[in-house]
Coordinates of N, CA and C in Angstrom, one line a residue:
M1 N -5.2 31.4 -0.2 CA -5.4 30.1 -0.9 C -4.2 29.2 -0.5
V2 N -4.5 28.0 -0.2 CA -3.5 27.0 0.2 C -2.9 26.3 -1.1
N3 N -1.6 26.1 -1.1 CA -1.0 25.4 -2.2 C -0.8 24.0 -1.9
N4 N -1.6 23.1 -2.5 CA -1.6 21.7 -2.3 C -0.9 20.9 -3.3
Q5 N 0.0 21.5 -4.1 CA 0.6 20.8 -5.2 C 1.6 19.8 -4.7
S6 N 2.2 20.0 -3.5 CA 3.1 19.0 -3.0 C 2.5 17.8 -2.2
V7 N 1.2 17.9 -2.0 CA 0.5 16.9 -1.3 C 0.0 15.9 -2.3
R8 N 0.4 14.6 -2.1 CA 0.1 13.6 -3.1 C -1.1 12.7 -2.6
R9 N -2.2 12.7 -3.3 CA -3.4 11.9 -2.8 C -3.8 11.1 -4.0
H10 N -4.3 10.0 -3.8 CA -4.9 9.1 -4.9 C -6.4 9.5 -5.0
L11 N -6.8 9.5 -6.2 CA -8.2 9.7 -6.5 C -9.0 8.4 -6.2
D12 N -10.1 8.6 -5.5 CA -10.9 7.3 -5.2 C -11.6 6.9 -6.5
A13 N -12.1 5.7 -6.5 CA -12.7 5.1 -7.7 C -13.9 5.9 -8.1
F14 N -14.7 6.5 -7.2 CA -15.9 7.2 -7.6 C -15.5 8.5 -8.3
T15 N -14.5 9.2 -7.8 CA -14.1 10.4 -8.5 C -13.5 10.2 -9.8
R16 N -12.7 9.1 -9.9 CA -12.2 8.7 -11.3 C -13.3 8.4 -12.2
G17 N -14.3 7.7 -11.8 CA -15.5 7.4 -12.6 C -16.2 8.7 -13.1
R18 N -16.3 9.7 -12.2 CA -17.0 10.9 -12.5 C -16.2 11.7 -13.6
I19 N -14.9 11.7 -13.4 CA -14.0 12.4 -14.3 C -14.1 11.8 -15.7
I20 N -14.0 10.4 -15.8 CA -14.1 9.7 -17.0 C -15.5 10.0 -17.7
G21 N -16.5 10.0 -16.9 CA -17.8 10.3 -17.4 C -17.9 11.7 -18.1
K22 N -17.4 12.7 -17.4 CA -17.4 14.0 -18.0 C -16.6 14.1 -19.3
L23 N -15.5 13.4 -19.3 CA -14.7 13.4 -20.5 C -15.4 12.6 -21.7
E24 N -16.1 11.5 -21.3 CA -16.8 10.8 -22.4 C -18.0 11.6 -22.9
E25 N -18.5 12.5 -22.1 CA -19.6 13.4 -22.5 C -19.1 14.4 -23.5
G26 N -17.8 14.6 -23.5 CA -17.3 15.6 -24.5 C -16.7 16.8 -23.8
S27 N -16.6 16.9 -22.5 CA -16.0 18.0 -21.8 C -14.5 18.0 -22.1
R28 N -13.9 19.2 -22.1 CA -12.5 19.3 -22.3 C -11.7 19.0 -21.1
V29 N -10.5 18.5 -21.2 CA -9.7 18.1 -20.1 C -9.5 19.3 -19.2
T30 N -9.2 20.5 -19.7 CA -9.0 21.7 -18.9 C -10.2 22.0 -18.1
S31 N -11.4 22.0 -18.6 CA -12.6 22.3 -17.9 C -12.8 21.3 -16.7
V32 N -12.6 20.1 -17.0 CA -12.8 19.0 -16.0 C -11.7 19.2 -14.9
A33 N -10.5 19.6 -15.2 CA -9.5 19.8 -14.2 C -9.8 21.0 -13.3
V34 N -10.4 22.0 -13.9 CA -10.8 23.2 -13.1 C -12.0 22.8 -12.2
E35 N -12.9 22.1 -12.8 CA -14.1 21.7 -12.0 C -13.8 20.8 -10.8
F36 N -12.9 19.9 -10.9 CA -12.5 19.0 -9.8 C -11.4 19.6 -9.0
G37 N -10.7 20.6 -9.5 CA -9.6 21.2 -8.7 C -8.4 20.3 -8.7
I38 N -8.2 19.6 -9.9 CA -7.1 18.7 -10.0 C -6.2 19.1 -11.2
A39 N -4.9 18.9 -11.1 CA -4.0 19.3 -12.1 C -4.4 18.7 -13.5
H40 N -4.2 19.5 -14.5 CA -4.5 19.1 -15.9 C -3.8 17.8 -16.3
G41 N -2.5 17.7 -15.9 CA -1.7 16.5 -16.2 C -2.3 15.2 -15.6
I42 N -2.8 15.3 -14.5 CA -3.4 14.1 -13.8 C -4.7 13.7 -14.6
I43 N -5.5 14.6 -15.0 CA -6.7 14.3 -15.7 C -6.3 13.7 -17.1
S44 N -5.3 14.3 -17.7 CA -4.8 13.8 -19.0 C -4.3 12.4 -18.9
R45 N -3.6 12.1 -17.9 CA -3.0 10.8 -17.7 C -4.1 9.8 -17.4
L46 N -5.1 10.2 -16.6 CA -6.2 9.3 -16.3 C -7.0 9.0 -17.6
W47 N -7.3 10.0 -18.4 CA -8.0 9.8 -19.7 C -7.3 8.9 -20.6
R48 N -5.9 9.2 -20.8 CA -5.1 8.3 -21.7 C -5.1 6.9 -21.2
Q49 N -5.0 6.7 -19.9 CA -5.1 5.3 -19.3 C -6.4 4.7 -19.6
F50 N -7.5 5.4 -19.5 CA -8.8 4.9 -19.8 C -8.9 4.5 -21.3
Q51 N -8.4 5.3 -22.1 CA -8.5 5.1 -23.6 C -7.7 3.8 -24.0
T52 N -6.5 3.6 -23.4 CA -5.7 2.5 -23.8 C -6.1 1.2 -23.1
T53 N -6.5 1.2 -21.8 CA -6.8 0.0 -21.1 C -8.3 -0.3 -21.1
G54 N -9.1 0.7 -21.2 CA -10.6 0.6 -21.1 C -11.1 0.6 -19.7
T55 N -10.2 0.9 -18.8 CA -10.6 1.0 -17.4 C -9.8 2.0 -16.7
A56 N -10.3 2.6 -15.6 CA -9.6 3.6 -14.9 C -9.3 3.1 -13.5
I57 N -9.3 1.8 -13.3 CA -9.1 1.2 -12.0 C -7.6 1.2 -11.7
R58 N -7.2 1.6 -10.5 CA -5.8 1.6 -10.1 C -5.3 0.2 -10.1
G59 N -4.0 0.0 -10.5 CA -3.4 -1.3 -10.5 C -3.1 -1.8 -9.1
I60 N -2.9 -3.0 -8.9 CA -2.5 -3.6 -7.6 C -1.0 -3.3 -7.5
S61 N -0.6 -3.0 -6.2 CA 0.8 -2.6 -6.0 C 1.7 -3.7 -6.5
S62 N 2.8 -3.3 -7.1 CA 3.7 -4.3 -7.6 C 4.9 -4.3 -6.7
G63 N 4.8 -5.1 -5.7 CA 5.9 -5.2 -4.7 C 5.9 -6.6 -4.2
R64 N 6.8 -6.9 -3.3 CA 6.9 -8.2 -2.7 C 5.7 -8.4 -1.8
P65 N 4.9 -9.5 -1.9 CA 3.8 -9.7 -1.1 C 4.2 -9.9 0.4
R66 N 3.4 -9.5 1.3 CA 3.8 -9.6 2.7 C 3.9 -11.0 3.1
G67 N 4.9 -11.4 3.9 CA 5.0 -12.8 4.4 C 4.3 -12.9 5.7
T68 N 4.1 -11.8 6.4 CA 3.4 -11.8 7.7 C 2.4 -10.7 7.8
T69 N 1.4 -11.0 8.6 CA 0.3 -10.0 8.8 C 0.8 -9.1 10.0
P70 N 0.2 -7.9 10.2 CA 0.5 -7.1 11.3 C 0.4 -7.8 12.6
A71 N -0.6 -8.7 12.7 CA -0.8 -9.5 13.9 C 0.4 -10.5 14.1
D72 N 0.9 -11.0 13.0 CA 2.1 -11.9 13.1 C 3.3 -11.1 13.6
D73 N 3.4 -9.9 13.1 CA 4.5 -9.0 13.5 C 4.5 -8.7 15.0
R74 N 3.3 -8.5 15.5 CA 3.1 -8.2 17.0 C 3.5 -9.4 17.8
Y75 N 3.1 -10.6 17.3 CA 3.4 -11.9 18.0 C 4.9 -12.1 18.0
I76 N 5.5 -11.8 16.9 CA 7.0 -12.0 16.8 C 7.7 -11.1 17.8
V77 N 7.3 -9.9 17.9 CA 7.9 -9.0 18.9 C 7.6 -9.4 20.3
L78 N 6.4 -9.9 20.5 CA 6.0 -10.4 21.9 C 6.9 -11.5 22.3
Q79 N 7.1 -12.5 21.4 CA 7.9 -13.7 21.6 C 9.3 -13.2 21.9
A80 N 9.8 -12.3 21.2 CA 11.2 -11.8 21.4 C 11.4 -11.1 22.7
R81 N 10.4 -10.4 23.1 CA 10.5 -9.7 24.4 C 10.3 -10.7 25.6
R82 N 9.5 -11.7 25.4 CA 9.4 -12.7 26.5 C 10.7 -13.4 26.8
N83 N 11.4 -13.8 25.8 CA 12.6 -14.5 26.0 C 13.7 -13.9 25.1
R84 N 14.5 -13.1 25.6 CA 15.5 -12.4 24.9 C 16.6 -13.3 24.3
R85 N 16.7 -14.5 24.8 CA 17.8 -15.4 24.3 C 17.3 -16.3 23.2
Q86 N 16.1 -16.2 22.8 CA 15.6 -17.0 21.6 C 16.2 -16.5 20.3
T87 N 16.5 -17.4 19.5 CA 17.1 -17.1 18.2 C 15.9 -16.8 17.2
A88 N 16.2 -16.2 16.1 CA 15.2 -15.9 15.1 C 14.6 -17.2 14.6
G89 N 15.4 -18.3 14.5 CA 14.8 -19.6 14.0 C 13.8 -20.1 15.0
E90 N 14.1 -20.0 16.3 CA 13.2 -20.5 17.3 C 11.9 -19.7 17.3
I91 N 12.0 -18.4 17.2 CA 10.8 -17.5 17.1 C 10.0 -17.9 15.9
A92 N 10.7 -18.1 14.8 CA 10.0 -18.5 13.5 C 9.2 -19.8 13.7
R93 N 9.8 -20.8 14.4 CA 9.1 -22.0 14.6 C 7.9 -21.8 15.5
H94 N 8.0 -21.0 16.6 CA 6.9 -20.8 17.4 C 5.8 -20.0 16.7
T95 N 6.1 -19.1 15.9 CA 5.2 -18.3 15.1 C 4.5 -19.2 14.1
T96 N 5.2 -20.1 13.4 CA 4.6 -21.0 12.4 C 3.6 -21.9 13.1
L97 N 4.0 -22.4 14.3 CA 3.1 -23.3 15.0 C 1.8 -22.6 15.5
A98 N 2.0 -21.3 15.9 CA 0.9 -20.5 16.4 C -0.1 -20.1 15.3
T99 N 0.5 -19.7 14.1 CA -0.4 -19.2 13.1 C -0.7 -20.2 12.0
G100 N 0.1 -21.3 11.9 CA -0.2 -22.3 10.9 C 0.3 -21.9 9.5
R101 N 1.0 -20.8 9.4 CA 1.6 -20.4 8.1 C 3.1 -20.4 8.3
P102 N 3.8 -20.9 7.3 CA 5.3 -21.0 7.4 C 5.9 -19.6 7.4
I103 N 6.8 -19.3 8.3 CA 7.5 -18.0 8.4 C 8.9 -18.3 8.6
S104 N 9.8 -17.7 7.7 CA 11.2 -18.0 7.8 C 11.9 -17.2 8.9
R105 N 13.1 -17.7 9.3 CA 13.8 -17.0 10.3 C 14.4 -15.7 9.8
F106 N 14.5 -15.6 8.4 CA 15.0 -14.3 7.9 C 13.9 -13.2 8.0
T107 N 12.6 -13.7 7.8 CA 11.5 -12.7 8.0 C 11.4 -12.2 9.4
V108 N 11.6 -13.2 10.4 CA 11.6 -12.8 11.8 C 12.7 -11.8 12.1
A109 N 13.9 -12.1 11.6 CA 15.1 -11.2 11.8 C 14.8 -9.9 11.3
R110 N 14.2 -9.8 10.1 CA 13.9 -8.5 9.5 C 12.9 -7.7 10.3
R111 N 11.9 -8.4 10.8 CA 10.9 -7.7 11.6 C 11.5 -7.2 12.9
L112 N 12.3 -8.0 13.5 CA 12.9 -7.6 14.8 C 13.9 -6.6 14.6
H113 N 14.7 -6.7 13.5 CA 15.7 -5.6 13.3 C 15.0 -4.3 13.0
G114 N 13.9 -4.3 12.3 CA 13.2 -3.1 12.0 C 12.6 -2.5 13.3
G115 N 12.3 -3.3 14.2 CA 11.7 -2.8 15.5 C 12.7 -2.5 16.5
G116 N 14.0 -2.7 16.2 CA 15.1 -2.3 17.1 C 15.4 -3.4 18.2
L117 N 14.8 -4.6 18.0 CA 15.0 -5.6 19.0 C 16.2 -6.6 18.6
F118 N 16.6 -6.6 17.4 CA 17.7 -7.5 17.0 C 18.8 -6.7 16.5
A119 N 20.0 -7.1 16.8 CA 21.2 -6.3 16.4 C 21.7 -6.8 15.1

């Protein structure tokens, strides 16, 4: 038997709905956990969340929204490789003109620094 306790996976919406349905029918948390092969604590947390919020939908990630799309990131790297002497501000202006969305030079510098192109 494989030990999957260290593997962290999110439950999809359909599975969460099935689990909530079983619990609403009156099944015990332990029996539902065994049936789905999921830890008891995860089922308990899901049930408690459903009882307090009325929904079992996962929340939207709470982080900083992306300033650029993956396509913008590829364009930024392409621009930097075409002309190594361009500054981050110049690349930002080119990218803003090409995409129509304002992109700051700090975002460009962050993208290039992460890709190893900017010192």
